[in-house]
Structures are given as structure tokens and as C-alpha cells.
Amino acid sequence: MYNVSVDYEDAVDNFLVMKNLTNNKPCLKLIDLINNPHFESKAKKYIKNKEVQSLTIARAVLIDNNVKKISLNFFLRFNSGKVRAKFFTEYDEAINWLKT
């Protein structure tokens, strides 16, 4: 069961706030998925678009499961795309990785 649902409007709002806060410059992102939010398909598609991705330097993603973390990081080695990304279970590790 999901505690949070992210719809298209949420995704657009998040992007516009990020764009405004960063003065339309690429930034580092820490994404907290520990509470297992549900992303509606239209929101997922929007988040993957070039404009949104172009404002991301690197992405650290927090999750709550070590086994899932290992599996997802392995998968990323083959499907990483242009943006550096890594999954973490510890907040401090994620922040330190983003600083490198």
C-alpha cells in the first residue's frame, strides 16, 4: 500500500519549483523513496523528459531495503543513462556520494 501518490501535476510542480530555486541550472538531487510512493504513469513519463533530466547532475535515491539497493545499483551499471545515479539506505552515505 502506498502512503503517497505522485501525479502529473505534482511532478510538474516539483520541476517548476526546482527550476526556480536553482535559477534553471543543473543540480544534485536526493530523492527519498523510503515510504514507497506511487508514481502515476503520466508523472513517470514527465519526470523522464529531456528538460527535467537536463537539470540533474546526479541523483542519490534513498530506499529502505539493502537487498533492493544492491539489485538496483547492479541494474544501474548497465542502464545508467546520462545522469549519475545510485541507491542508498543511509542518508549520510547518499549526501557524501553527491558531494563527490
Coordinates of C-alpha atoms in Angstrom, one line a residue:
M1 CA 0.0 0.0 0.0
Y2 CA 1.2 3.5 -0.9
N3 CA 1.3 6.4 1.6
V4 CA 1.9 8.9 -1.1
S5 CA 0.8 9.2 -4.7
V6 CA 2.6 11.4 -7.2
D7 CA 0.5 12.6 -10.1
Y8 CA 1.4 14.6 -13.2
E9 CA 0.6 17.9 -11.6
D10 CA 2.8 17.0 -8.6
A11 CA 5.7 16.2 -11.0
V12 CA 5.3 19.5 -12.9
D13 CA 5.0 21.5 -9.7
N14 CA 8.2 19.9 -8.3
F15 CA 10.1 20.6 -11.5
L16 CA 9.0 24.2 -11.7
V17 CA 10.0 24.8 -8.0
M18 CA 13.4 23.1 -8.6
K19 CA 13.9 25.2 -11.8
N20 CA 13.1 28.4 -9.9
L21 CA 15.3 27.5 -6.9
T22 CA 18.3 26.6 -9.0
N23 CA 17.9 29.5 -11.4
N24 CA 17.4 27.0 -14.2
K25 CA 20.8 25.4 -13.6
P26 CA 21.5 21.7 -13.2
C27 CA 21.7 20.4 -9.6
L28 CA 22.3 17.4 -7.3
K29 CA 19.2 15.6 -6.2
L30 CA 18.4 13.5 -3.1
I31 CA 15.2 11.5 -3.7
D32 CA 13.6 9.9 -0.7
L33 CA 11.6 6.8 -1.7
I34 CA 11.7 5.2 1.8
N35 CA 7.9 5.4 2.2
N36 CA 7.4 3.7 -1.2
P37 CA 5.5 6.5 -3.0
H38 CA 3.4 5.6 -6.1
F39 CA 4.1 7.5 -9.3
E40 CA 1.3 7.6 -11.8
S41 CA 2.3 6.7 -15.3
K42 CA 1.9 10.3 -16.7
A43 CA 4.1 11.6 -13.8
K44 CA 6.8 9.0 -14.6
K45 CA 6.8 10.0 -18.3
Y46 CA 7.1 13.6 -17.4
I47 CA 10.0 13.0 -15.0
K48 CA 11.9 11.2 -17.7
N49 CA 11.6 14.0 -20.3
K50 CA 14.8 15.8 -21.5
E51 CA 14.1 19.1 -19.9
V52 CA 13.7 17.6 -16.4
Q53 CA 16.7 15.4 -16.9
S54 CA 18.8 18.3 -18.1
L55 CA 18.6 19.9 -14.7
T56 CA 20.0 16.9 -12.9
I57 CA 23.8 16.5 -12.3
A58 CA 23.5 13.4 -10.1
R59 CA 20.7 11.6 -8.3
A60 CA 21.0 9.8 -4.9
V61 CA 17.9 7.7 -4.1
L62 CA 17.1 6.6 -0.6
I63 CA 15.3 3.3 -0.2
D64 CA 14.7 1.1 2.9
N65 CA 15.9 -2.3 1.7
N66 CA 19.6 -3.4 1.3
V67 CA 18.8 -6.3 -1.0
K68 CA 16.8 -3.9 -3.3
K69 CA 19.6 -1.4 -3.1
I70 CA 22.2 -4.0 -4.3
S71 CA 19.9 -5.2 -7.1
L72 CA 19.1 -1.7 -8.3
N73 CA 22.7 -0.5 -8.2
F74 CA 23.7 -3.6 -10.2
F75 CA 21.0 -2.8 -12.8
L76 CA 22.2 0.9 -13.0
R77 CA 25.6 -0.3 -14.1
F78 CA 24.1 -1.4 -17.4
N79 CA 21.3 1.2 -17.7
S80 CA 22.6 4.3 -16.1
G81 CA 21.7 6.9 -18.8
K82 CA 23.4 10.3 -18.8
V83 CA 22.7 11.2 -15.2
R84 CA 24.9 9.6 -12.4
A85 CA 22.6 7.8 -10.0
K86 CA 22.9 5.4 -7.1
F87 CA 20.6 3.9 -4.5
F88 CA 21.3 4.2 -0.7
T89 CA 19.7 3.1 2.6
E90 CA 21.6 5.6 4.6
Y91 CA 21.1 9.4 4.3
D92 CA 24.7 10.3 5.2
E93 CA 26.1 8.0 2.6
A94 CA 23.8 9.5 0.0
I95 CA 24.8 13.0 0.8
N96 CA 28.6 12.1 0.8
W97 CA 28.2 10.4 -2.6
L98 CA 26.5 13.5 -4.0
K99 CA 29.4 15.6 -2.8
T100 CA 32.0 13.6 -4.7

